[in-house]
Amino acid sequence: MADLTTAAETRAPRAAADRGFATTLIWAGSVLLGLVLLAVLAGPLLVRWGPEEIDAAAALAAPGGAHPLGTDVNGMDILSRVLHAGRLDLGVAVASVALAVVLGTLLGVVAGYRGGLVDDVLMRFLDVFQAFPAFILALAVAALLGGGAPELILVIALVNAPAYARLVRAEVRTVREMPFVEASRTSGSSGLGTLWRHVLPNSLTPVRVIAPLNCGWAMLTLAGLSFLGLGVTVPTAEWGAMISLGAADVVAGRWWTSVPPGLMLLVSVLGFSLLGEGLQERAGVRR
């Protein structure tokens, strides 16, 4: 009994420290994302130039004067484009992850709850998608569908959905065997009612934890596709496309054409990563 008491006393401070660390990560990620969101929503209202407006007399102008962050090779204002691009990047990332969660959850619930042949067929179908590296698959699907914002949302969602499906399937297979689910069945609840009220809500905790991390991955995927010319293209403002357009300028000393969008992408992905890591730490402490 003394040993058990000592072990419990040792675990309590450790759990408190882990909770504090998780809270710090969540707050840090939330602050970074909040600052980025504030900038991309309110910033364009304070900028004089439009994201696709050209100042022909100031192509590749250095930061200062009418263009606080300078202009690109086409004479478009970097500050305006960076701020407007954030709306597209954040919107595509969140929308694609949300769509992936919906698609993956539907497939995972059906496979995990029904089992048998349905489970085998769906899992083998998902194996085909997961046999390819995620970014290579995104390249192939983007080349097939095109580079508009709706198409890119669908591309990133299709690449992410199999991982969610497998995660939800594993959780559903565990939850469906728990006593409270069996009690719901024996009390007369229908299979669909039991699934909706008991199985599904208790199977989504890992999804809520991983989704913020995947938002950061979705932003990197979008930027990578645009950098390679398969995503958003000029003159549409997007961070990856801006980095691609200004990559050659860095060698010539014109850092302002690609560094600002790169920093915004870095801060946004870091914010999502810290938020996701914090949620994972908190979930681990609760377990």
C-alpha atoms as an extended CHARMM CRD file, in Angstrom:
* protein
*
       287  EXT
         1         1  MET       CA              0.0000000000        0.0000000000        0.0000000000  PROA      1               0.0000000000
         2         2  ALA       CA              2.8550000000        2.3780000000        0.7960000000  PROA      2               0.0000000000
         3         3  ASP       CA              4.3910000000        1.7220000000       -2.6050000000  PROA      3               0.0000000000
         4         4  LEU       CA              1.1090000000        2.5270000000       -4.3310000000  PROA      4               0.0000000000
         5         5  THR       CA              0.7730000000        5.7660000000       -2.3680000000  PROA      5               0.0000000000
         6         6  THR       CA              4.3320000000        6.7690000000       -3.2520000000  PROA      6               0.0000000000
         7         7  ALA       CA              3.7330000000        6.0480000000       -6.9500000000  PROA      7               0.0000000000
         8         8  ALA       CA              0.5550000000        8.1140000000       -6.9320000000  PROA      8               0.0000000000
         9         9  GLU       CA              2.3300000000       11.0010000000       -5.2050000000  PROA      9               0.0000000000
        10        10  THR       CA              5.0880000000       10.8370000000       -7.8330000000  PROA      10              0.0000000000
        11        11  ARG       CA              2.6680000000       10.8140000000      -10.7610000000  PROA      11              0.0000000000
        12        12  ALA       CA              0.6050000000       13.7660000000       -9.5280000000  PROA      12              0.0000000000
        13        13  PRO       CA              3.3160000000       16.4770000000       -9.9100000000  PROA      13              0.0000000000
        14        14  ARG       CA              4.3990000000       14.9580000000      -13.2200000000  PROA      14              0.0000000000
        15        15  ALA       CA              0.8250000000       15.0710000000      -14.5440000000  PROA      15              0.0000000000
        16        16  ALA       CA              0.4760000000       18.6690000000      -13.3800000000  PROA      16              0.0000000000
        17        17  ALA       CA              3.7050000000       19.5960000000      -15.1620000000  PROA      17              0.0000000000
        18        18  ASP       CA              2.5320000000       17.8590000000      -18.3260000000  PROA      18              0.0000000000
        19        19  ARG       CA             -0.7790000000       19.7140000000      -18.1880000000  PROA      19              0.0000000000
        20        20  GLY       CA              1.0720000000       22.9880000000      -17.7610000000  PROA      20              0.0000000000
        21        21  PHE       CA              3.3180000000       22.2170000000      -20.7290000000  PROA      21              0.0000000000
        22        22  ALA       CA              0.3230000000       21.2680000000      -22.8710000000  PROA      22              0.0000000000
        23        23  THR       CA             -1.4690000000       24.4810000000      -21.9120000000  PROA      23              0.0000000000
        24        24  THR       CA              1.6220000000       26.5230000000      -22.8120000000  PROA      24              0.0000000000
        25        25  LEU       CA              1.8150000000       24.8940000000      -26.2450000000  PROA      25              0.0000000000
        26        26  ILE       CA             -1.8850000000       25.4660000000      -26.8840000000  PROA      26              0.0000000000
        27        27  TRP       CA             -1.6540000000       29.1100000000      -25.8730000000  PROA      27              0.0000000000
        28        28  ALA       CA              1.4930000000       29.6900000000      -27.9380000000  PROA      28              0.0000000000
        29        29  GLY       CA             -0.0680000000       28.1400000000      -31.0370000000  PROA      29              0.0000000000
        30        30  SER       CA             -3.3320000000       30.0120000000      -30.5270000000  PROA      30              0.0000000000
        31        31  VAL       CA             -1.5280000000       33.3530000000      -30.1400000000  PROA      31              0.0000000000
        32        32  LEU       CA              0.5080000000       32.8280000000      -33.3120000000  PROA      32              0.0000000000
        33        33  LEU       CA             -2.5630000000       31.8030000000      -35.2980000000  PROA      33              0.0000000000
        34        34  GLY       CA             -4.5520000000       34.6720000000      -33.8150000000  PROA      34              0.0000000000
        35        35  LEU       CA             -1.9230000000       37.2000000000      -34.9110000000  PROA      35              0.0000000000
        36        36  VAL       CA             -1.7930000000       35.7310000000      -38.4200000000  PROA      36              0.0000000000
        37        37  LEU       CA             -5.5800000000       35.6920000000      -38.6570000000  PROA      37              0.0000000000
        38        38  LEU       CA             -5.8150000000       39.2910000000      -37.4550000000  PROA      38              0.0000000000
        39        39  ALA       CA             -3.2160000000       40.3780000000      -39.9850000000  PROA      39              0.0000000000
        40        40  VAL       CA             -4.8170000000       38.6560000000      -42.9790000000  PROA      40              0.0000000000
        41        41  LEU       CA             -8.3360000000       39.7970000000      -42.0850000000  PROA      41              0.0000000000
        42        42  ALA       CA             -7.7170000000       43.3890000000      -41.0040000000  PROA      42              0.0000000000
        43        43  GLY       CA             -4.4330000000       44.1270000000      -42.7930000000  PROA      43              0.0000000000
        44        44  PRO       CA             -5.7840000000       44.3360000000      -46.3570000000  PROA      44              0.0000000000
        45        45  LEU       CA             -8.2080000000       47.0540000000      -45.2380000000  PROA      45              0.0000000000
        46        46  LEU       CA             -5.2430000000       49.2750000000      -44.3650000000  PROA      46              0.0000000000
        47        47  VAL       CA             -3.1640000000       48.6390000000      -47.4850000000  PROA      47              0.0000000000
        48        48  ARG       CA             -3.2920000000       51.1230000000      -50.3180000000  PROA      48              0.0000000000
        49        49  TRP       CA             -2.5610000000       48.6840000000      -53.1580000000  PROA      49              0.0000000000
        50        50  GLY       CA             -4.6530000000       45.7750000000      -54.3180000000  PROA      50              0.0000000000
        51        51  PRO       CA             -3.1120000000       42.2750000000      -54.4610000000  PROA      51              0.0000000000
        52        52  GLU       CA             -3.1320000000       42.2210000000      -58.2690000000  PROA      52              0.0000000000
        53        53  GLU       CA             -2.6570000000       45.9430000000      -58.8630000000  PROA      53              0.0000000000
        54        54  ILE       CA              0.4900000000       46.7530000000      -60.8550000000  PROA      54              0.0000000000
        55        55  ASP       CA              2.7760000000       49.7290000000      -60.3180000000  PROA      55              0.0000000000
        56        56  ALA       CA              4.6160000000       49.6410000000      -63.6340000000  PROA      56              0.0000000000
        57        57  ALA       CA              7.0740000000       52.3210000000      -62.5300000000  PROA      57              0.0000000000
        58        58  ALA       CA              8.1960000000       50.4090000000      -59.4620000000  PROA      58              0.0000000000
        59        59  ALA       CA              8.9600000000       46.8410000000      -60.5380000000  PROA      59              0.0000000000
        60        60  LEU       CA             11.2850000000       45.1350000000      -58.0180000000  PROA      60              0.0000000000
        61        61  ALA       CA             11.2800000000       48.2950000000      -55.8770000000  PROA      61              0.0000000000
        62        62  ALA       CA             12.9970000000       47.9220000000      -52.5060000000  PROA      62              0.0000000000
        63        63  PRO       CA             10.9160000000       48.2220000000      -49.3100000000  PROA      63              0.0000000000
        64        64  GLY       CA              9.9730000000       51.7750000000      -48.4110000000  PROA      64              0.0000000000
        65        65  GLY       CA              7.7970000000       54.6600000000      -49.4710000000  PROA      65              0.0000000000
        66        66  ALA       CA              4.5570000000       53.6430000000      -51.1540000000  PROA      66              0.0000000000
        67        67  HSD       CA              5.5030000000       49.9520000000      -50.9060000000  PROA      67              0.0000000000
        68        68  PRO       CA              6.5300000000       49.0860000000      -47.3060000000  PROA      68              0.0000000000
        69        69  LEU       CA              7.6800000000       45.5950000000      -48.3200000000  PROA      69              0.0000000000
        70        70  GLY       CA              8.6720000000       46.4460000000      -51.8670000000  PROA      70              0.0000000000
        71        71  THR       CA              7.2770000000       45.0350000000      -55.1120000000  PROA      71              0.0000000000
        72        72  ASP       CA              7.8080000000       41.8970000000      -57.1730000000  PROA      72              0.0000000000
        73        73  VAL       CA              9.0180000000       41.5440000000      -60.7500000000  PROA      73              0.0000000000
        74        74  ASN       CA              5.5420000000       42.4720000000      -62.0300000000  PROA      74              0.0000000000
        75        75  GLY       CA              5.3170000000       45.6240000000      -59.9140000000  PROA      75              0.0000000000
        76        76  MET       CA              2.7260000000       44.2080000000      -57.4980000000  PROA      76              0.0000000000
        77        77  ASP       CA              2.8660000000       45.2740000000      -53.8550000000  PROA      77              0.0000000000
        78        78  ILE       CA              4.3700000000       42.5330000000      -51.6600000000  PROA      78              0.0000000000
        79        79  LEU       CA              2.6330000000       43.5960000000      -48.4280000000  PROA      79              0.0000000000
        80        80  SER       CA             -0.7980000000       43.5830000000      -50.0310000000  PROA      80              0.0000000000
        81        81  ARG       CA             -0.1890000000       40.2270000000      -51.6730000000  PROA      81              0.0000000000
        82        82  VAL       CA              1.1580000000       38.6170000000      -48.4900000000  PROA      82              0.0000000000
        83        83  LEU       CA             -1.8780000000       39.7020000000      -46.4830000000  PROA      83              0.0000000000
        84        84  HSD       CA             -4.4220000000       38.7210000000      -49.1340000000  PROA      84              0.0000000000
        85        85  ALA       CA             -2.6480000000       35.4020000000      -49.7450000000  PROA      85              0.0000000000
        86        86  GLY       CA             -3.1620000000       34.4820000000      -46.0950000000  PROA      86              0.0000000000
        87        87  ARG       CA             -6.9050000000       34.3700000000      -46.6140000000  PROA      87              0.0000000000
        88        88  LEU       CA             -6.5110000000       31.8700000000      -49.4270000000  PROA      88              0.0000000000
        89        89  ASP       CA             -3.9000000000       29.7190000000      -47.6720000000  PROA      89              0.0000000000
        90        90  LEU       CA             -5.7320000000       29.5470000000      -44.3480000000  PROA      90              0.0000000000
        91        91  GLY       CA             -9.0840000000       29.0430000000      -46.0560000000  PROA      91              0.0000000000
        92        92  VAL       CA             -7.8650000000       26.2050000000      -48.2680000000  PROA      92              0.0000000000
        93        93  ALA       CA             -6.0470000000       24.5200000000      -45.3600000000  PROA      93              0.0000000000
        94        94  VAL       CA             -9.0010000000       24.5890000000      -42.9660000000  PROA      94              0.0000000000
        95        95  ALA       CA            -11.5590000000       23.6840000000      -45.6340000000  PROA      95              0.0000000000
        96        96  SER       CA             -9.5020000000       20.7800000000      -46.9720000000  PROA      96              0.0000000000
        97        97  VAL       CA             -8.8830000000       19.3370000000      -43.5120000000  PROA      97              0.0000000000
        98        98  ALA       CA            -12.5730000000       19.7140000000      -42.6320000000  PROA      98              0.0000000000
        99        99  LEU       CA            -13.5500000000       17.8810000000      -45.8170000000  PROA      99              0.0000000000
       100       100  ALA       CA            -10.9320000000       15.1770000000      -45.1330000000  PROA      100             0.0000000000
       101       101  VAL       CA            -12.3100000000       14.7110000000      -41.6150000000  PROA      101             0.0000000000
       102       102  VAL       CA            -15.8620000000       14.3090000000      -42.9390000000  PROA      102             0.0000000000
       103       103  LEU       CA            -14.8690000000       11.8610000000      -45.6900000000  PROA      103             0.0000000000
       104       104  GLY       CA            -12.4710000000        9.9050000000      -43.4900000000  PROA      104             0.0000000000
       105       105  THR       CA            -14.9250000000        9.7240000000      -40.5960000000  PROA      105             0.0000000000
       106       106  LEU       CA            -17.7120000000        8.4060000000      -42.8130000000  PROA      106             0.0000000000
       107       107  LEU       CA            -15.4760000000        5.6890000000      -44.2650000000  PROA      107             0.0000000000
       108       108  GLY       CA            -13.9520000000        4.8200000000      -40.8900000000  PROA      108             0.0000000000
       109       109  VAL       CA            -17.3120000000        4.5730000000      -39.1270000000  PROA      109             0.0000000000
       110       110  VAL       CA            -18.7960000000        2.3400000000      -41.8200000000  PROA      110             0.0000000000
       111       111  ALA       CA            -15.7390000000        0.0820000000      -41.9330000000  PROA      111             0.0000000000
       112       112  GLY       CA            -15.2670000000       -0.1390000000      -38.1720000000  PROA      112             0.0000000000
       113       113  TYR       CA            -18.8980000000       -0.5690000000      -37.1720000000  PROA      113             0.0000000000
       114       114  ARG       CA            -19.9690000000       -2.9860000000      -39.8970000000  PROA      114             0.0000000000
       115       115  GLY       CA            -16.7670000000       -5.0130000000      -40.0930000000  PROA      115             0.0000000000
       116       116  GLY       CA            -16.5620000000       -8.1100000000      -42.2470000000  PROA      116             0.0000000000
       117       117  LEU       CA            -16.4900000000       -7.8020000000      -46.0140000000  PROA      117             0.0000000000
       118       118  VAL       CA            -17.3570000000       -4.0930000000      -45.9620000000  PROA      118             0.0000000000
       119       119  ASP       CA            -14.3600000000       -3.4040000000      -43.7250000000  PROA      119             0.0000000000
       120       120  ASP       CA            -12.0240000000       -5.4840000000      -45.9060000000  PROA      120             0.0000000000
       121       121  VAL       CA            -13.1060000000       -3.8160000000      -49.1560000000  PROA      121             0.0000000000
       122       122  LEU       CA            -12.8430000000       -0.2670000000      -47.8030000000  PROA      122             0.0000000000
       123       123  MET       CA             -9.4550000000       -0.8750000000      -46.1830000000  PROA      123             0.0000000000
       124       124  ARG       CA             -8.0030000000       -2.3900000000      -49.3430000000  PROA      124             0.0000000000
       125       125  PHE       CA             -9.3190000000        0.6080000000      -51.2840000000  PROA      125             0.0000000000
       126       126  LEU       CA             -7.5890000000        2.9680000000      -48.8580000000  PROA      126             0.0000000000
       127       127  ASP       CA             -4.3990000000        0.9050000000      -49.0910000000  PROA      127             0.0000000000
       128       128  VAL       CA             -4.1760000000        1.8840000000      -52.7460000000  PROA      128             0.0000000000
       129       129  PHE       CA             -4.1520000000        5.5990000000      -51.8270000000  PROA      129             0.0000000000
       130       130  GLN       CA             -1.6930000000        5.1570000000      -48.9780000000  PROA      130             0.0000000000
       131       131  ALA       CA              0.7170000000        3.1400000000      -51.0970000000  PROA      131             0.0000000000
       132       132  PHE       CA              1.9640000000        6.4220000000      -52.5920000000  PROA      132             0.0000000000
       133       133  PRO       CA              3.8250000000        9.1760000000      -50.7070000000  PROA      133             0.0000000000
       134       134  ALA       CA              1.2830000000       11.8330000000      -49.7360000000  PROA      134             0.0000000000
       135       135  PHE       CA              2.8570000000       14.7250000000      -51.6260000000  PROA      135             0.0000000000
       136       136  ILE       CA              3.4730000000       12.6430000000      -54.7600000000  PROA      136             0.0000000000
       137       137  LEU       CA             -0.1720000000       11.6150000000      -54.7200000000  PROA      137             0.0000000000
       138       138  ALA       CA             -1.1770000000       15.2610000000      -54.2820000000  PROA      138             0.0000000000
       139       139  LEU       CA              0.9650000000       16.1830000000      -57.2960000000  PROA      139             0.0000000000
       140       140  ALA       CA             -0.7210000000       13.5350000000      -59.4320000000  PROA      140             0.0000000000
       141       141  VAL       CA             -4.2550000000       14.4550000000      -58.4070000000  PROA      141             0.0000000000
       142       142  ALA       CA             -3.5680000000       18.1950000000      -58.7640000000  PROA      142             0.0000000000
       143       143  ALA       CA             -2.2170000000       17.6530000000      -62.2730000000  PROA      143             0.0000000000
       144       144  LEU       CA             -5.4190000000       15.7760000000      -63.0860000000  PROA      144             0.0000000000
       145       145  LEU       CA             -7.9410000000       18.1670000000      -61.5230000000  PROA      145             0.0000000000
       146       146  GLY       CA             -6.2850000000       21.5510000000      -62.0640000000  PROA      146             0.0000000000
       147       147  GLY       CA             -5.1160000000       24.3640000000      -59.8120000000  PROA      147             0.0000000000
       148       148  GLY       CA             -8.2140000000       26.3100000000      -58.7510000000  PROA      148             0.0000000000
       149       149  ALA       CA             -9.0050000000       26.7670000000      -55.0480000000  PROA      149             0.0000000000
       150       150  PRO       CA            -11.9340000000       24.2660000000      -55.0380000000  PROA      150             0.0000000000
       151       151  GLU       CA             -9.8140000000       21.7030000000      -56.8590000000  PROA      151             0.0000000000
       152       152  LEU       CA             -6.9230000000       22.1690000000      -54.4190000000  PROA      152             0.0000000000
       153       153  ILE       CA             -9.2570000000       21.7320000000      -51.4410000000  PROA      153             0.0000000000
       154       154  LEU       CA            -10.4580000000       18.4650000000      -52.9560000000  PROA      154             0.0000000000
       155       155  VAL       CA             -6.8950000000       17.3310000000      -53.7290000000  PROA      155             0.0000000000
       156       156  ILE       CA             -5.6130000000       17.8940000000      -50.1910000000  PROA      156             0.0000000000
       157       157  ALA       CA             -8.7610000000       16.3820000000      -48.6780000000  PROA      157             0.0000000000
       158       158  LEU       CA             -8.4640000000       13.2070000000      -50.7560000000  PROA      158             0.0000000000
       159       159  VAL       CA             -4.8350000000       12.7950000000      -49.7250000000  PROA      159             0.0000000000
       160       160  ASN       CA             -5.6370000000       13.2560000000      -46.0160000000  PROA      160             0.0000000000
       161       161  ALA       CA             -8.9120000000       11.3100000000      -45.8100000000  PROA      161             0.0000000000
       162       162  PRO       CA             -7.4130000000        7.7590000000      -45.6900000000  PROA      162             0.0000000000
       163       163  ALA       CA             -5.4520000000        8.5520000000      -42.5270000000  PROA      163             0.0000000000
       164       164  TYR       CA             -8.6000000000        9.8020000000      -40.7900000000  PROA      164             0.0000000000
       165       165  ALA       CA            -10.5330000000        6.7680000000      -42.0010000000  PROA      165             0.0000000000
       166       166  ARG       CA             -8.0240000000        4.3660000000      -40.4810000000  PROA      166             0.0000000000
       167       167  LEU       CA             -7.8770000000        6.3330000000      -37.2390000000  PROA      167             0.0000000000
       168       168  VAL       CA            -11.6600000000        6.4710000000      -36.8280000000  PROA      168             0.0000000000
       169       169  ARG       CA            -12.0200000000        2.8070000000      -37.8190000000  PROA      169             0.0000000000
       170       170  ALA       CA             -9.6100000000        1.7580000000      -35.0720000000  PROA      170             0.0000000000
       171       171  GLU       CA            -11.4460000000        3.8500000000      -32.4860000000  PROA      171             0.0000000000
       172       172  VAL       CA            -14.8610000000        2.5820000000      -33.5710000000  PROA      172             0.0000000000
       173       173  ARG       CA            -13.7310000000       -1.0420000000      -33.3670000000  PROA      173             0.0000000000
       174       174  THR       CA            -12.6600000000       -0.3880000000      -29.7650000000  PROA      174             0.0000000000
       175       175  VAL       CA            -15.6760000000        1.6420000000      -28.6850000000  PROA      175             0.0000000000
       176       176  ARG       CA            -18.2820000000       -0.7060000000      -30.1660000000  PROA      176             0.0000000000
       177       177  GLU       CA            -17.1830000000       -3.4400000000      -27.7500000000  PROA      177             0.0000000000
       178       178  MET       CA            -17.5140000000       -1.3050000000      -24.6210000000  PROA      178             0.0000000000
       179       179  PRO       CA            -20.2090000000       -2.0780000000      -22.0240000000  PROA      179             0.0000000000
       180       180  PHE       CA            -22.1770000000        1.1370000000      -22.4830000000  PROA      180             0.0000000000
       181       181  VAL       CA            -22.5840000000        0.3990000000      -26.2050000000  PROA      181             0.0000000000
       182       182  GLU       CA            -23.8050000000       -3.1130000000      -25.4440000000  PROA      182             0.0000000000
       183       183  ALA       CA            -26.1780000000       -1.6580000000      -22.8600000000  PROA      183             0.0000000000
       184       184  SER       CA            -27.5800000000        0.6990000000      -25.4880000000  PROA      184             0.0000000000
       185       185  ARG       CA            -28.2180000000       -2.2160000000      -27.8300000000  PROA      185             0.0000000000
       186       186  THR       CA            -29.9130000000       -4.3510000000      -25.1750000000  PROA      186             0.0000000000
       187       187  SER       CA            -32.1170000000       -1.4170000000      -24.1200000000  PROA      187             0.0000000000
       188       188  GLY       CA            -33.6840000000       -1.4300000000      -27.5750000000  PROA      188             0.0000000000
       189       189  SER       CA            -31.7720000000        1.3280000000      -29.3660000000  PROA      189             0.0000000000
       190       190  SER       CA            -31.4000000000        0.8490000000      -33.1050000000  PROA      190             0.0000000000
       191       191  GLY       CA            -27.9820000000        0.2360000000      -34.6100000000  PROA      191             0.0000000000
       192       192  LEU       CA            -27.9740000000        3.6840000000      -36.2100000000  PROA      192             0.0000000000
       193       193  GLY       CA            -29.0810000000        5.3340000000      -32.9770000000  PROA      193             0.0000000000
       194       194  THR       CA            -26.3530000000        3.5900000000      -30.9900000000  PROA      194             0.0000000000
       195       195  LEU       CA            -23.7950000000        4.5640000000      -33.5940000000  PROA      195             0.0000000000
       196       196  TRP       CA            -24.8810000000        8.2190000000      -33.6360000000  PROA      196             0.0000000000
       197       197  ARG       CA            -25.3420000000        8.7370000000      -29.8820000000  PROA      197             0.0000000000
       198       198  HSD       CA            -22.5890000000        6.5880000000      -28.3970000000  PROA      198             0.0000000000
       199       199  VAL       CA            -20.0380000000        5.1990000000      -30.8290000000  PROA      199             0.0000000000
       200       200  LEU       CA            -19.3320000000        8.2280000000      -33.0180000000  PROA      200             0.0000000000
       201       201  PRO       CA            -18.9180000000       10.8810000000      -30.2620000000  PROA      201             0.0000000000
       202       202  ASN       CA            -16.5090000000        8.6270000000      -28.3630000000  PROA      202             0.0000000000
       203       203  SER       CA            -14.4340000000        7.8770000000      -31.4660000000  PROA      203             0.0000000000
       204       204  LEU       CA            -13.5800000000       11.4070000000      -32.5550000000  PROA      204             0.0000000000
       205       205  THR       CA            -11.1420000000       12.5030000000      -29.8370000000  PROA      205             0.0000000000
       206       206  PRO       CA             -8.0060000000       11.5360000000      -31.8370000000  PROA      206             0.0000000000
       207       207  VAL       CA             -9.4170000000       13.3230000000      -34.8800000000  PROA      207             0.0000000000
       208       208  ARG       CA             -9.8550000000       16.5620000000      -32.9600000000  PROA      208             0.0000000000
       209       209  VAL       CA             -6.2670000000       16.3000000000      -31.7640000000  PROA      209             0.0000000000
       210       210  ILE       CA             -4.6750000000       15.5610000000      -35.1380000000  PROA      210             0.0000000000
       211       211  ALA       CA             -6.7090000000       17.9810000000      -37.2780000000  PROA      211             0.0000000000
       212       212  PRO       CA             -4.7130000000       21.1280000000      -36.2950000000  PROA      212             0.0000000000
       213       213  LEU       CA             -1.4480000000       19.3720000000      -37.1680000000  PROA      213             0.0000000000
       214       214  ASN       CA             -2.8600000000       18.4430000000      -40.5520000000  PROA      214             0.0000000000
       215       215  CYS       CA             -3.8880000000       22.0590000000      -41.1700000000  PROA      215             0.0000000000
       216       216  GLY       CA             -0.2000000000       22.9520000000      -41.0950000000  PROA      216             0.0000000000
       217       217  TRP       CA              0.5960000000       20.0590000000      -43.4260000000  PROA      217             0.0000000000
       218       218  ALA       CA             -2.2030000000       21.1950000000      -45.7590000000  PROA      218             0.0000000000
       219       219  MET       CA             -0.6930000000       24.6810000000      -45.9420000000  PROA      219             0.0000000000
       220       220  LEU       CA              2.7110000000       23.2270000000      -46.8080000000  PROA      220             0.0000000000
       221       221  THR       CA              1.1160000000       21.0110000000      -49.4580000000  PROA      221             0.0000000000
       222       222  LEU       CA             -0.6880000000       23.9580000000      -51.0110000000  PROA      222             0.0000000000
       223       223  ALA       CA              2.4980000000       26.0340000000      -50.9980000000  PROA      223             0.0000000000
       224       224  GLY       CA              4.4810000000       23.1430000000      -52.4810000000  PROA      224             0.0000000000
       225       225  LEU       CA              1.9790000000       22.5940000000      -55.2810000000  PROA      225             0.0000000000
       226       226  SER       CA              1.9210000000       26.3040000000      -56.0800000000  PROA      226             0.0000000000
       227       227  PHE       CA              5.7170000000       26.4800000000      -55.9420000000  PROA      227             0.0000000000
       228       228  LEU       CA              5.8820000000       23.7270000000      -58.5760000000  PROA      228             0.0000000000
       229       229  GLY       CA              3.2460000000       25.3810000000      -60.7580000000  PROA      229             0.0000000000
       230       230  LEU       CA              0.4430000000       22.9000000000      -60.0520000000  PROA      230             0.0000000000
       231       231  GLY       CA             -1.4160000000       25.0080000000      -57.5190000000  PROA      231             0.0000000000
       232       232  VAL       CA             -2.3910000000       28.6610000000      -57.4900000000  PROA      232             0.0000000000
       233       233  THR       CA             -0.6260000000       30.6660000000      -60.1840000000  PROA      233             0.0000000000
       234       234  VAL       CA              0.2280000000       34.3210000000      -60.6670000000  PROA      234             0.0000000000
       235       235  PRO       CA             -1.4300000000       36.8170000000      -60.4710000000  PROA      235             0.0000000000
       236       236  THR       CA             -3.4830000000       35.1840000000      -57.6900000000  PROA      236             0.0000000000
       237       237  ALA       CA             -1.8220000000       35.9330000000      -54.3510000000  PROA      237             0.0000000000
       238       238  GLU       CA             -0.6320000000       32.7390000000      -52.6070000000  PROA      238             0.0000000000
       239       239  TRP       CA              2.4170000000       32.2690000000      -50.4180000000  PROA      239             0.0000000000
       240       240  GLY       CA              3.8930000000       29.3020000000      -52.2850000000  PROA      240             0.0000000000
       241       241  ALA       CA              3.4530000000       30.9780000000      -55.6610000000  PROA      241             0.0000000000
       242       242  MET       CA              5.0450000000       34.1630000000      -54.3140000000  PROA      242             0.0000000000
       243       243  ILE       CA              8.0400000000       32.2180000000      -52.9930000000  PROA      243             0.0000000000
       244       244  SER       CA              8.4160000000       30.5200000000      -56.3660000000  PROA      244             0.0000000000
       245       245  LEU       CA              8.2050000000       33.8140000000      -58.2500000000  PROA      245             0.0000000000
       246       246  GLY       CA             10.8150000000       35.4500000000      -56.0220000000  PROA      246             0.0000000000
       247       247  ALA       CA             13.1930000000       32.5020000000      -55.5830000000  PROA      247             0.0000000000
       248       248  ALA       CA             15.6430000000       33.7750000000      -58.1950000000  PROA      248             0.0000000000
       249       249  ASP       CA             15.5700000000       37.2870000000      -56.7260000000  PROA      249             0.0000000000
       250       250  VAL       CA             17.0760000000       36.1320000000      -53.4100000000  PROA      250             0.0000000000
       251       251  VAL       CA             20.3450000000       35.2730000000      -55.1420000000  PROA      251             0.0000000000
       252       252  ALA       CA             20.4300000000       38.7860000000      -56.5570000000  PROA      252             0.0000000000
       253       253  GLY       CA             19.8750000000       40.3090000000      -53.1060000000  PROA      253             0.0000000000
       254       254  ARG       CA             16.1750000000       41.1250000000      -53.5570000000  PROA      254             0.0000000000
       255       255  TRP       CA             15.0500000000       39.1700000000      -50.4800000000  PROA      255             0.0000000000
       256       256  TRP       CA             11.7410000000       41.0050000000      -50.0850000000  PROA      256             0.0000000000
       257       257  THR       CA             10.0450000000       39.1570000000      -52.9420000000  PROA      257             0.0000000000
       258       258  SER       CA             10.0960000000       35.7610000000      -51.2040000000  PROA      258             0.0000000000
       259       259  VAL       CA             11.1170000000       36.1430000000      -47.5530000000  PROA      259             0.0000000000
       260       260  PRO       CA              7.8860000000       37.8250000000      -46.2750000000  PROA      260             0.0000000000
       261       261  PRO       CA              5.5480000000       35.1280000000      -47.6660000000  PROA      261             0.0000000000
       262       262  GLY       CA              7.9690000000       32.4700000000      -46.4170000000  PROA      262             0.0000000000
       263       263  LEU       CA              7.9140000000       33.9310000000      -42.8980000000  PROA      263             0.0000000000
       264       264  MET       CA              4.1210000000       34.0970000000      -42.8890000000  PROA      264             0.0000000000
       265       265  LEU       CA              3.9540000000       30.4590000000      -43.9700000000  PROA      265             0.0000000000
       266       266  LEU       CA              6.4820000000       29.5200000000      -41.2780000000  PROA      266             0.0000000000
       267       267  VAL       CA              4.5650000000       31.2960000000      -38.4960000000  PROA      267             0.0000000000
       268       268  SER       CA              1.2220000000       29.8220000000      -39.5940000000  PROA      268             0.0000000000
       269       269  VAL       CA              2.5050000000       26.2410000000      -39.7860000000  PROA      269             0.0000000000
       270       270  LEU       CA              4.3100000000       26.6850000000      -36.4680000000  PROA      270             0.0000000000
       271       271  GLY       CA              1.0860000000       27.9140000000      -34.8820000000  PROA      271             0.0000000000
       272       272  PHE       CA             -0.8630000000       24.8900000000      -36.0970000000  PROA      272             0.0000000000
       273       273  SER       CA              1.9460000000       22.5600000000      -35.0090000000  PROA      273             0.0000000000
       274       274  LEU       CA              2.1350000000       23.9920000000      -31.4860000000  PROA      274             0.0000000000
       275       275  LEU       CA             -1.6340000000       23.8570000000      -31.1400000000  PROA      275             0.0000000000
       276       276  GLY       CA             -1.7580000000       20.2500000000      -32.3250000000  PROA      276             0.0000000000
       277       277  GLU       CA              1.1500000000       19.1880000000      -30.1110000000  PROA      277             0.0000000000
       278       278  GLY       CA             -0.4930000000       20.8430000000      -27.1220000000  PROA      278             0.0000000000
       279       279  LEU       CA             -3.7680000000       19.0350000000      -27.7530000000  PROA      279             0.0000000000
       280       280  GLN       CA             -1.8880000000       15.7480000000      -28.0700000000  PROA      280             0.0000000000
       281       281  GLU       CA             -0.0710000000       16.3690000000      -24.7860000000  PROA      281             0.0000000000
       282       282  ARG       CA             -3.3370000000       17.2110000000      -23.0290000000  PROA      282             0.0000000000
       283       283  ALA       CA             -5.0220000000       14.0890000000      -24.4000000000  PROA      283             0.0000000000
       284       284  GLY       CA             -2.0910000000       11.9810000000      -23.1940000000  PROA      284             0.0000000000
       285       285  VAL       CA             -2.3010000000       13.4610000000      -19.6870000000  PROA      285             0.0000000000
       286       286  ARG       CA             -6.0330000000       12.7470000000      -19.5240000000  PROA      286             0.0000000000
       287       287  ARG       CA             -5.4490000000        9.1380000000      -20.5640000000  PROA      287             0.0000000000
